[in-house]
mmCIF file of C-alpha atoms and ligand atoms in Angstrom:
data_model
loop_
_atom_site.group_PDB
_atom_site.id
_atom_site.type_symbol
_atom_site.label_atom_id
_atom_site.label_comp_id
_atom_site.label_asym_id
_atom_site.label_seq_id
_atom_site.Cartn_x
_atom_site.Cartn_y
_atom_site.Cartn_z
ATOM 1 C CA MET A 22 21.643 -2.161 -26.384
ATOM 2 C CA THR A 23 17.959 -1.525 -25.831
ATOM 3 C CA ASP A 24 16.837 0.857 -23.372
ATOM 4 C CA ILE A 25 15.498 -0.054 -19.722
ATOM 5 C CA TYR A 26 13.022 1.336 -17.502
ATOM 6 C CA SER A 27 13.739 1.521 -13.820
ATOM 7 C CA VAL A 28 10.978 2.037 -11.379
ATOM 8 C CA SER A 29 11.203 2.451 -7.452
ATOM 9 C CA ALA A 30 7.715 2.889 -5.974
ATOM 10 C CA PRO A 31 6.926 3.131 -2.271
ATOM 11 C CA SER A 32 4.697 1.362 -0.110
ATOM 12 C CA ASN A 33 2.204 3.058 1.946
ATOM 13 C CA ILE A 34 0.546 2.605 5.267
ATOM 14 C CA ALA A 35 -3.468 3.497 5.420
ATOM 15 C CA PHE A 36 -4.493 5.687 8.028
ATOM 16 C CA LEU A 37 -8.057 5.077 7.168
ATOM 17 C CA LYS A 38 -8.288 1.784 5.627
ATOM 18 C CA TYR A 39 -9.772 0.749 2.045
ATOM 19 C CA TRP A 40 -11.652 -2.585 3.074
ATOM 20 C CA GLY A 41 -14.566 -3.999 1.065
ATOM 21 C CA LYS A 42 -15.426 -2.950 -2.555
ATOM 22 C CA LYS A 43 -18.613 -1.735 -3.788
ATOM 23 C CA ASP A 44 -17.389 -3.253 -6.992
ATOM 24 C CA PRO A 45 -14.433 -5.598 -7.542
ATOM 25 C CA LEU A 46 -14.114 -5.191 -11.291
ATOM 26 C CA LEU A 47 -14.120 -1.416 -11.229
ATOM 27 C CA GLN A 48 -12.090 -1.471 -8.392
ATOM 28 C CA TRP A 49 -14.749 0.925 -6.335
ATOM 29 C CA PRO A 50 -14.201 0.747 -2.878
ATOM 30 C CA ALA A 51 -16.575 1.051 0.139
ATOM 31 C CA ASN A 52 -15.106 4.168 1.722
ATOM 32 C CA ASP A 53 -12.770 6.787 1.385
ATOM 33 C CA SER A 54 -9.446 5.827 2.255
ATOM 34 C CA LEU A 55 -6.150 8.152 3.693
ATOM 35 C CA SER A 56 -2.447 7.085 3.497
ATOM 36 C CA MET A 57 1.092 7.881 4.219
ATOM 37 C CA THR A 58 3.632 7.154 1.382
ATOM 38 C CA LEU A 59 6.674 5.138 2.765
ATOM 39 C CA ASN A 60 10.177 5.858 1.666
ATOM 40 C CA GLN A 61 12.528 3.284 2.116
ATOM 41 C CA LEU A 62 9.955 0.322 1.606
ATOM 42 C CA ALA A 63 9.765 0.315 -1.821
ATOM 43 C CA SER A 64 9.503 -2.609 -4.973
ATOM 44 C CA ARG A 65 11.756 -1.740 -7.843
ATOM 45 C CA THR A 66 11.014 -2.865 -11.097
ATOM 46 C CA THR A 67 12.951 -2.772 -14.528
ATOM 47 C CA ALA A 68 11.204 -3.389 -17.858
ATOM 48 C CA TYR A 69 12.294 -3.462 -21.648
ATOM 49 C CA ARG A 70 11.064 -4.992 -24.598
ATOM 50 C CA HIS A 71 11.215 -8.469 -25.243
ATOM 51 C CA ASP A 72 10.475 -10.124 -28.531
ATOM 52 C CA THR A 73 8.714 -13.346 -27.495
ATOM 53 C CA GLU A 74 5.751 -14.899 -27.269
ATOM 54 C CA ASP A 75 4.781 -13.726 -23.879
ATOM 55 C CA HIS A 76 5.832 -11.285 -20.972
ATOM 56 C CA ARG A 77 8.479 -12.510 -18.704
ATOM 57 C CA PHE A 78 8.529 -11.648 -15.081
ATOM 58 C CA GLN A 79 11.097 -12.232 -12.779
ATOM 59 C CA PHE A 80 10.919 -11.959 -8.781
ATOM 60 C CA GLN A 81 13.783 -11.710 -6.820
ATOM 61 C CA GLY A 82 15.933 -13.412 -8.982
ATOM 62 C CA GLU A 83 13.234 -16.404 -9.982
ATOM 63 C CA VAL A 84 11.337 -16.266 -13.208
ATOM 64 C CA LEU A 85 7.952 -16.639 -12.147
ATOM 65 C CA PRO A 86 5.456 -18.202 -14.818
ATOM 66 C CA ARG A 87 1.899 -17.045 -16.053
ATOM 67 C CA ASP A 88 0.336 -19.805 -13.692
ATOM 68 C CA HIS A 89 2.678 -19.130 -10.515
ATOM 69 C CA GLY A 90 -0.259 -18.739 -7.684
ATOM 70 C CA SER A 91 0.566 -15.517 -6.079
ATOM 71 C CA PHE A 92 1.781 -13.466 -8.824
ATOM 72 C CA HIS A 93 -1.125 -13.964 -11.188
ATOM 73 C CA LYS A 94 -2.011 -10.473 -10.221
ATOM 74 C CA VAL A 95 1.083 -9.540 -12.520
ATOM 75 C CA TYR A 96 0.386 -11.072 -15.973
ATOM 76 C CA LYS A 97 -3.247 -10.235 -15.328
ATOM 77 C CA HIS A 98 -2.159 -6.639 -14.883
ATOM 78 C CA LEU A 99 -0.234 -6.690 -17.675
ATOM 79 C CA ASP A 100 -2.942 -8.201 -20.328
ATOM 80 C CA TYR A 101 -5.343 -5.521 -18.731
ATOM 81 C CA LEU A 102 -2.995 -2.525 -19.518
ATOM 82 C CA SER A 103 -1.988 -3.976 -22.658
ATOM 83 C CA GLU A 104 -5.442 -4.492 -23.716
ATOM 84 C CA ILE A 105 -6.951 -1.016 -22.486
ATOM 85 C CA CYS A 106 -3.856 0.819 -23.422
ATOM 86 C CA GLY A 107 -3.361 -0.759 -26.756
ATOM 87 C CA PHE A 108 0.133 -1.622 -26.505
ATOM 88 C CA GLN A 109 1.165 -5.127 -28.186
ATOM 89 C CA GLU A 110 4.889 -5.561 -27.270
ATOM 90 C CA LYS A 111 5.715 -7.987 -24.838
ATOM 91 C CA LEU A 112 8.139 -7.021 -21.924
ATOM 92 C CA SER A 113 10.716 -8.472 -19.666
ATOM 93 C CA LEU A 114 10.035 -7.184 -16.180
ATOM 94 C CA SER A 115 12.205 -8.090 -13.151
ATOM 95 C CA SER A 116 11.182 -6.749 -9.727
ATOM 96 C CA THR A 117 12.506 -6.807 -6.187
ATOM 97 C CA ASN A 118 11.283 -5.600 -2.854
ATOM 98 C CA SER A 119 13.129 -4.139 -0.158
ATOM 99 C CA PHE A 120 10.927 -5.818 2.740
ATOM 100 C CA PRO A 121 9.148 -9.526 3.180
ATOM 101 C CA THR A 122 6.407 -9.936 0.542
ATOM 102 C CA GLY A 123 2.821 -10.778 1.877
ATOM 103 C CA ALA A 124 3.727 -9.927 5.378
ATOM 104 C CA GLY A 125 0.984 -6.957 5.947
ATOM 105 C CA ILE A 126 3.500 -4.455 4.375
ATOM 106 C CA ALA A 127 1.269 -3.549 1.453
ATOM 107 C CA SER A 128 3.826 -5.307 -1.145
ATOM 108 C CA SER A 129 0.952 -5.311 -3.736
ATOM 109 C CA ALA A 130 0.690 -1.789 -3.317
ATOM 110 C CA SER A 131 4.339 -1.070 -4.075
ATOM 111 C CA GLY A 132 4.950 -4.031 -6.547
ATOM 112 C CA LEU A 133 1.672 -2.981 -8.678
ATOM 113 C CA ALA A 134 2.461 0.411 -8.889
ATOM 114 C CA ALA A 135 5.959 -0.219 -10.197
ATOM 115 C CA LEU A 136 4.656 -2.828 -12.630
ATOM 116 C CA THR A 137 2.304 0.048 -14.055
ATOM 117 C CA ILE A 138 5.095 2.398 -14.080
ATOM 118 C CA ALA A 139 7.485 0.431 -15.763
ATOM 119 C CA ALA A 140 5.385 -1.066 -18.414
ATOM 120 C CA LEU A 141 3.770 2.113 -19.364
ATOM 121 C CA ALA A 142 7.105 3.946 -19.414
ATOM 122 C CA CYS A 143 8.638 1.081 -21.739
ATOM 123 C CA TRP A 144 5.745 0.984 -24.016
ATOM 124 C CA THR A 145 5.648 4.665 -24.295
ATOM 125 C CA GLU A 146 9.288 4.941 -24.276
ATOM 126 C CA SER A 147 9.183 7.661 -21.613
ATOM 127 C CA GLY A 148 12.075 8.371 -19.364
ATOM 128 C CA SER A 149 10.359 10.644 -16.994
ATOM 129 C CA PHE A 150 7.065 11.538 -15.229
ATOM 130 C CA SER A 151 6.663 14.438 -17.263
ATOM 131 C CA GLU A 152 7.411 12.594 -20.441
ATOM 132 C CA LEU A 153 4.618 9.951 -19.740
ATOM 133 C CA SER A 154 2.513 12.979 -19.312
ATOM 134 C CA GLU A 155 3.062 14.378 -22.580
ATOM 135 C CA LYS A 156 2.324 10.890 -23.947
ATOM 136 C CA GLY A 157 -1.501 11.000 -22.052
ATOM 137 C CA PHE A 158 -0.358 9.075 -18.880
ATOM 138 C CA SER A 159 -0.575 11.901 -16.081
ATOM 139 C CA ARG A 160 -0.216 11.341 -12.706
ATOM 140 C CA GLU A 161 -3.709 10.693 -12.180
ATOM 141 C CA SER A 162 -4.245 8.326 -15.017
ATOM 142 C CA LEU A 163 -1.340 5.916 -13.840
ATOM 143 C CA ALA A 164 -3.153 6.267 -10.475
ATOM 144 C CA HIS A 165 -6.203 5.052 -11.916
ATOM 145 C CA PHE A 166 -4.202 1.853 -14.110
ATOM 146 C CA ALA A 167 -2.333 1.359 -10.688
ATOM 147 C CA ARG A 168 -5.433 1.024 -8.763
ATOM 148 C CA MET A 169 -6.890 -1.522 -11.193
ATOM 149 C CA GLY A 170 -4.208 -3.832 -10.542
ATOM 150 C CA SER A 171 -4.451 -3.188 -6.585
ATOM 151 C CA GLY A 172 -6.287 -0.637 -5.096
ATOM 152 C CA SER A 173 -4.026 0.546 -2.591
ATOM 153 C CA ALA A 174 -1.348 0.632 -5.288
ATOM 154 C CA GLY A 175 -3.090 3.988 -6.622
ATOM 155 C CA ARG A 176 -2.192 5.706 -3.821
ATOM 156 C CA SER A 177 1.814 4.922 -3.973
ATOM 157 C CA LEU A 178 1.526 7.138 -7.174
ATOM 158 C CA PHE A 179 1.909 10.220 -4.796
ATOM 159 C CA GLY A 180 4.314 11.280 -2.218
ATOM 160 C CA GLY A 181 3.257 12.522 1.065
ATOM 161 C CA PHE A 182 -0.194 12.264 2.357
ATOM 162 C CA VAL A 183 -2.698 10.665 -0.110
ATOM 163 C CA GLN A 184 -6.573 10.473 -0.143
ATOM 164 C CA TRP A 185 -8.700 7.900 -2.407
ATOM 165 C CA GLN A 186 -11.974 9.168 -2.878
ATOM 166 C CA ALA A 187 -14.622 6.676 -3.677
ATOM 167 C CA GLY A 188 -16.949 9.145 -5.321
ATOM 168 C CA THR A 189 -20.773 8.537 -6.097
ATOM 169 C CA HIS A 190 -20.064 6.353 -9.103
ATOM 170 C CA ALA A 191 -17.338 4.258 -9.976
ATOM 171 C CA ASP A 192 -15.894 6.023 -12.658
ATOM 172 C CA LYS A 193 -15.980 9.056 -10.365
ATOM 173 C CA GLN A 194 -13.030 8.060 -8.127
ATOM 174 C CA LYS A 195 -10.145 10.305 -7.462
ATOM 175 C CA ILE A 196 -6.634 9.759 -5.974
ATOM 176 C CA ILE A 197 -4.959 12.885 -4.578
ATOM 177 C CA GLY A 198 -1.858 14.158 -3.408
ATOM 178 C CA LEU A 199 -3.198 16.205 -0.267
ATOM 179 C CA TYR A 200 0.262 17.260 0.961
ATOM 180 C CA ASP A 201 3.877 16.665 0.180
ATOM 181 C CA ALA A 202 6.249 14.697 2.549
ATOM 182 C CA ASN A 203 7.904 18.024 3.890
ATOM 183 C CA HIS A 204 4.317 18.810 5.091
ATOM 184 C CA TRP A 205 4.837 16.754 8.274
ATOM 185 C CA PRO A 206 8.037 14.151 8.674
ATOM 186 C CA LEU A 207 6.091 11.406 10.426
ATOM 187 C CA HIS A 208 8.126 7.779 10.884
ATOM 188 C CA ASP A 209 6.573 4.414 10.657
ATOM 189 C CA THR A 210 8.455 1.949 12.261
ATOM 190 C CA VAL A 211 7.128 -1.584 11.605
ATOM 191 C CA ALA A 212 7.565 -4.324 14.083
ATOM 192 C CA LEU A 213 7.994 -7.315 12.128
ATOM 193 C CA PHE A 214 5.689 -10.176 13.597
ATOM 194 C CA SER A 215 5.998 -12.541 10.223
ATOM 195 C CA HIS A 216 7.942 -12.981 7.193
ATOM 196 C CA SER A 217 5.678 -15.372 5.793
ATOM 197 C CA GLU A 218 2.840 -15.034 3.061
ATOM 198 C CA LYS A 219 -0.498 -13.991 4.551
ATOM 199 C CA SER A 220 -3.060 -16.817 5.157
ATOM 200 C CA LYS A 221 -5.538 -15.036 2.839
ATOM 201 C CA SER A 222 -5.078 -12.696 0.165
ATOM 202 C CA SER A 223 -6.529 -9.218 0.601
ATOM 203 C CA THR A 224 -8.450 -9.376 -2.460
ATOM 204 C CA ALA A 225 -10.016 -12.644 -1.022
ATOM 205 C CA ALA A 226 -10.952 -10.958 2.016
ATOM 206 C CA HIS A 227 -12.262 -7.462 0.844
ATOM 207 C CA ALA A 228 -15.306 -9.775 -0.724
ATOM 208 C CA ASP A 229 -15.877 -11.170 2.662
ATOM 209 C CA ALA A 230 -16.544 -8.137 4.456
ATOM 210 C CA TRP A 231 -19.667 -7.489 3.684
ATOM 211 C CA SER A 232 -20.848 -10.520 5.433
ATOM 212 C CA SER A 233 -19.877 -9.119 8.976
ATOM 213 C CA ILE A 234 -22.574 -7.135 10.978
ATOM 214 C CA LEU A 235 -20.060 -4.823 11.491
ATOM 215 C CA PHE A 236 -19.410 -3.766 8.094
ATOM 216 C CA GLU A 237 -22.054 -1.298 7.039
ATOM 217 C CA PRO A 238 -21.737 0.709 10.327
ATOM 218 C CA ARG A 239 -18.183 0.769 9.655
ATOM 219 C CA VAL A 240 -18.821 2.224 5.893
ATOM 220 C CA ALA A 241 -21.499 4.562 7.651
ATOM 221 C CA GLY A 242 -19.021 6.156 9.832
ATOM 222 C CA ALA A 243 -15.920 6.248 7.781
ATOM 223 C CA PRO A 244 -16.796 9.946 6.445
ATOM 224 C CA GLU A 245 -16.642 11.373 9.947
ATOM 225 C CA ARG A 246 -13.503 9.676 10.766
ATOM 226 C CA MET A 247 -11.948 10.736 7.746
ATOM 227 C CA ASN A 248 -12.663 14.356 8.410
ATOM 228 C CA ALA A 249 -11.343 14.138 11.992
ATOM 229 C CA MET A 250 -8.380 12.463 10.405
ATOM 230 C CA LEU A 251 -7.767 15.168 7.784
ATOM 231 C CA LYS A 252 -7.754 17.891 10.400
ATOM 232 C CA ALA A 253 -5.352 16.000 12.652
ATOM 233 C CA VAL A 254 -2.888 15.733 9.429
ATOM 234 C CA HIS A 255 -3.676 19.072 8.649
ATOM 235 C CA SER A 256 -2.701 20.338 11.825
ATOM 236 C CA GLN A 257 0.116 17.982 12.370
ATOM 237 C CA SER A 258 -1.339 16.909 15.692
ATOM 238 C CA ILE A 259 -0.392 13.249 16.581
ATOM 239 C CA ALA A 260 -2.053 13.542 19.797
ATOM 240 C CA THR A 261 -5.321 13.815 17.621
ATOM 241 C CA LEU A 262 -4.533 11.297 14.834
ATOM 242 C CA GLY A 263 -3.006 8.841 16.980
ATOM 243 C CA PRO A 264 -6.169 7.571 18.513
ATOM 244 C CA LEU A 265 -7.848 7.324 15.602
ATOM 245 C CA LEU A 266 -5.273 5.317 13.850
ATOM 246 C CA GLU A 267 -5.890 2.707 16.541
ATOM 247 C CA THR A 268 -9.311 2.646 16.653
ATOM 248 C CA GLU A 269 -9.471 2.485 12.840
ATOM 249 C CA ALA A 270 -7.350 -0.313 12.701
ATOM 250 C CA LEU A 271 -9.023 -2.279 15.339
ATOM 251 C CA GLU A 272 -12.379 -1.935 13.927
ATOM 252 C CA MET A 273 -11.178 -3.184 10.412
ATOM 253 C CA HIS A 274 -9.743 -6.274 12.576
ATOM 254 C CA ALA A 275 -13.072 -6.844 14.165
ATOM 255 C CA VAL A 276 -14.924 -6.712 10.509
ATOM 256 C CA MET A 277 -12.487 -9.188 9.528
ATOM 257 C CA MET A 278 -12.869 -11.577 12.549
ATOM 258 C CA THR A 279 -16.912 -11.367 12.234
ATOM 259 C CA THR A 280 -17.015 -12.472 8.393
ATOM 260 C CA ARG A 281 -18.070 -15.474 7.245
ATOM 261 C CA PRO A 282 -15.892 -17.308 7.362
ATOM 262 C CA PRO A 283 -13.893 -15.463 9.907
ATOM 263 C CA GLN A 284 -10.507 -14.164 9.178
ATOM 264 C CA PHE A 285 -7.923 -13.618 11.772
ATOM 265 C CA TYR A 286 -4.773 -11.668 10.748
ATOM 266 C CA LEU A 287 -3.501 -10.912 14.013
ATOM 267 C CA THR A 288 -1.267 -13.008 15.905
ATOM 268 C CA THR A 289 -0.954 -13.910 19.649
ATOM 269 C CA GLU A 290 2.325 -11.815 19.924
ATOM 270 C CA ALA A 291 1.292 -9.132 17.623
ATOM 271 C CA VAL A 292 -2.235 -8.400 20.339
ATOM 272 C CA ALA A 293 0.424 -8.886 23.267
ATOM 273 C CA PHE A 294 2.954 -6.166 21.824
ATOM 274 C CA ILE A 295 -0.003 -3.858 21.270
ATOM 275 C CA ALA A 296 -1.232 -4.173 24.900
ATOM 276 C CA ALA A 297 2.386 -3.764 26.195
ATOM 277 C CA PHE A 298 3.082 -1.011 23.870
ATOM 278 C CA ARG A 299 -0.020 1.032 24.907
ATOM 279 C CA ARG A 300 0.813 0.388 28.783
ATOM 280 C CA ALA A 301 4.567 1.767 27.802
ATOM 281 C CA ARG A 302 2.836 4.612 26.225
ATOM 282 C CA GLN A 303 0.388 5.320 29.415
ATOM 283 C CA ASP A 304 3.296 5.331 31.297
ATOM 284 C CA GLY A 305 4.745 8.269 29.391
ATOM 285 C CA LEU A 306 7.806 6.553 27.665
ATOM 286 C CA PHE A 307 6.998 7.978 24.196
ATOM 287 C CA GLU A 308 4.346 9.091 21.959
ATOM 288 C CA ALA A 309 3.506 6.775 19.374
ATOM 289 C CA TYR A 310 0.355 4.923 18.074
ATOM 290 C CA PHE A 311 0.113 1.713 15.964
ATOM 291 C CA THR A 312 -1.838 0.485 13.009
ATOM 292 C CA ILE A 313 -2.272 -2.751 11.366
ATOM 293 C CA ASP A 314 -2.920 -3.913 7.369
ATOM 294 C CA ALA A 315 -3.949 -7.517 6.550
ATOM 295 C CA GLY A 316 -1.330 -8.898 8.493
ATOM 296 C CA PRO A 317 0.370 -9.183 11.959
ATOM 297 C CA ASN A 318 2.899 -6.520 11.464
ATOM 298 C CA VAL A 319 2.317 -3.586 13.678
ATOM 299 C CA HIS A 320 2.958 -0.274 12.064
ATOM 300 C CA ILE A 321 3.963 2.530 14.717
ATOM 301 C CA ILE A 322 3.447 6.149 13.744
ATOM 302 C CA HIS A 323 5.474 8.756 15.337
ATOM 303 C CA GLU A 324 7.486 12.007 14.984
ATOM 304 C CA ALA A 325 11.204 11.657 15.040
ATOM 305 C CA SER A 326 11.864 12.632 18.454
ATOM 306 C CA GLU A 327 10.112 9.574 19.737
ATOM 307 C CA THR A 328 12.490 6.945 17.543
ATOM 308 C CA SER A 329 14.815 6.791 20.344
ATOM 309 C CA ALA A 330 12.487 5.964 23.243
ATOM 310 C CA LEU A 331 10.785 3.816 21.161
ATOM 311 C CA THR A 332 13.714 1.474 20.061
ATOM 312 C CA THR A 333 15.298 1.523 23.350
ATOM 313 C CA TRP A 334 12.098 0.183 24.762
ATOM 314 C CA THR A 335 11.533 -2.508 21.931
ATOM 315 C CA ALA A 336 15.015 -3.393 22.009
ATOM 316 C CA GLU A 337 14.713 -3.963 25.842
ATOM 317 C CA HIS A 338 11.316 -6.011 26.128
ATOM 318 C CA TYR A 339 11.512 -7.517 22.690
ATOM 319 C CA PRO A 340 15.090 -7.739 22.072
ATOM 320 C CA THR A 341 14.683 -10.402 18.881
ATOM 321 C CA LEU A 342 12.001 -8.306 17.041
ATOM 322 C CA GLN A 343 13.056 -6.915 14.046
ATOM 323 C CA LEU A 344 12.246 -3.499 13.359
ATOM 324 C CA LEU A 345 12.056 -1.703 10.027
ATOM 325 C CA GLN A 346 12.414 2.113 10.058
ATOM 326 C CA ASP A 347 10.605 4.264 7.325
ATOM 327 C CA ARG A 348 9.173 7.513 7.177
ATOM 328 C CA VAL A 349 7.307 9.459 4.849
ATOM 329 C CA GLY A 350 8.512 9.850 1.361
ATOM 330 C CA GLU A 351 8.151 11.679 -2.119
ATOM 331 C CA GLY A 352 6.531 9.016 -4.024
ATOM 332 C CA PRO A 353 7.652 7.110 -7.028
ATOM 333 C CA ARG A 354 11.016 7.389 -9.404
ATOM 334 C CA LEU A 355 11.320 6.607 -12.942
ATOM 335 C CA GLU A 356 14.828 6.581 -14.916
ATOM 336 C CA ARG A 357 15.835 5.216 -18.153
ATOM 337 C CA GLY A 358 19.079 3.636 -18.898
ATOM 338 C CA LEU A 359 20.652 1.102 -21.288
ATOM 339 C CA ASN A 360 20.047 -2.521 -21.075
HETATM 340 C C1 DP6 B 415 -5.679 -3.690 4.756
HETATM 341 O O1 DP6 B 415 -5.086 -2.815 -2.346
HETATM 342 O O2 DP6 B 415 -4.336 -5.226 -1.110
HETATM 343 O O3 DP6 B 415 -3.985 -2.739 2.820
HETATM 344 O O4 DP6 B 415 -7.639 -4.067 -4.541
HETATM 345 O O5 DP6 B 415 -7.512 -6.228 -3.806
HETATM 346 O O6 DP6 B 415 -5.371 -5.753 -4.308
HETATM 347 P P1 DP6 B 415 -6.624 -5.244 -3.745
HETATM 348 O O7 DP6 B 415 -6.556 -5.117 -2.347
HETATM 349 P P2 DP6 B 415 -5.671 -4.124 -1.644
HETATM 350 O O8 DP6 B 415 -6.132 -4.261 0.074
HETATM 351 C C2 DP6 B 415 -5.228 -3.230 0.994
HETATM 352 C C3 DP6 B 415 -6.283 -3.377 2.118
HETATM 353 C C4 DP6 B 415 -5.649 -2.917 3.631
HETATM 354 C C5 DP6 B 415 -5.791 -1.171 3.539
HETATM 355 C C6 DP6 B 415 -5.271 -0.114 2.705
HETATM 356 O O9 DP6 B 415 -4.183 -0.064 2.219
HETATM 357 O O10 DP6 B 415 -6.182 0.862 2.747
#
């Protein structure tokens, strides 16, 4: 029997987006970002020590080798962690997602957060976050390591509302848990327009951001938008936060659409849905606002009081549309058991 470490790490939805990097090797973002950690939409990863030549990684039950296209990030990150933290033992890891991978729900955020915690918990034989911290891996350092695997993963180390500050230098970056989940019980209802892998990974698309004429003005305007969003989250004002969320998401997509080469993550269905959704809001049917990541799925941010009106409207106008219901959550969990 060996110890097995199980981690459940949630995804997060960015209110102010991380888009474009000042330094891709050091994972230094062009601007600060702000997110809400989710609850149900999560990656679950288990790890145990495995006496073999290489790590073994299984995803949704299938063993994926090192050269497997979209999962090269996993092995690259394990190699990085092992080298930087000085752990030699090979690991056997198994991961599942509670949502479709690569469809604009940040699977790399939850996936790389879960992988980072599971690998470091296994190497240091830590069954809890306090044990990890005693062994030199504080929540902040775990967020740093997760961010090196995928930028948005760093924010999934904290529950509630989280800010990633770019700082004046790559090594001055900080990821901060601003408010716990109980500060403001916001919901995220995801309108699922695609289950398939996105056409271009966000890592590749980040690099093109600088070629858009809209990118530099976007980065220049980010601090002002951040301040306005922070005030809205602090005062729990959906009427203030909502319009900022929509402008922010549309602006990021405008940057994506004007890069060389241009990148369209939005589909005709998603755009038509957004237009109808805004009309319904104007008609007073509900108070809810959308945001969209690098994919066609539309995240609807709202308070609990709006859930019923929103689902009724969606069922009536989009009867076949799949909705994933989630809300703000408390962050990752770690457990030790026997294999
Ligand atoms: C649109 O974190 O996936 O979801 O650091 O290259 O792995 P890498 O990129 P990634 O980018 C996420 C972009 C986004 C916005 C956000 O989550 O802030």
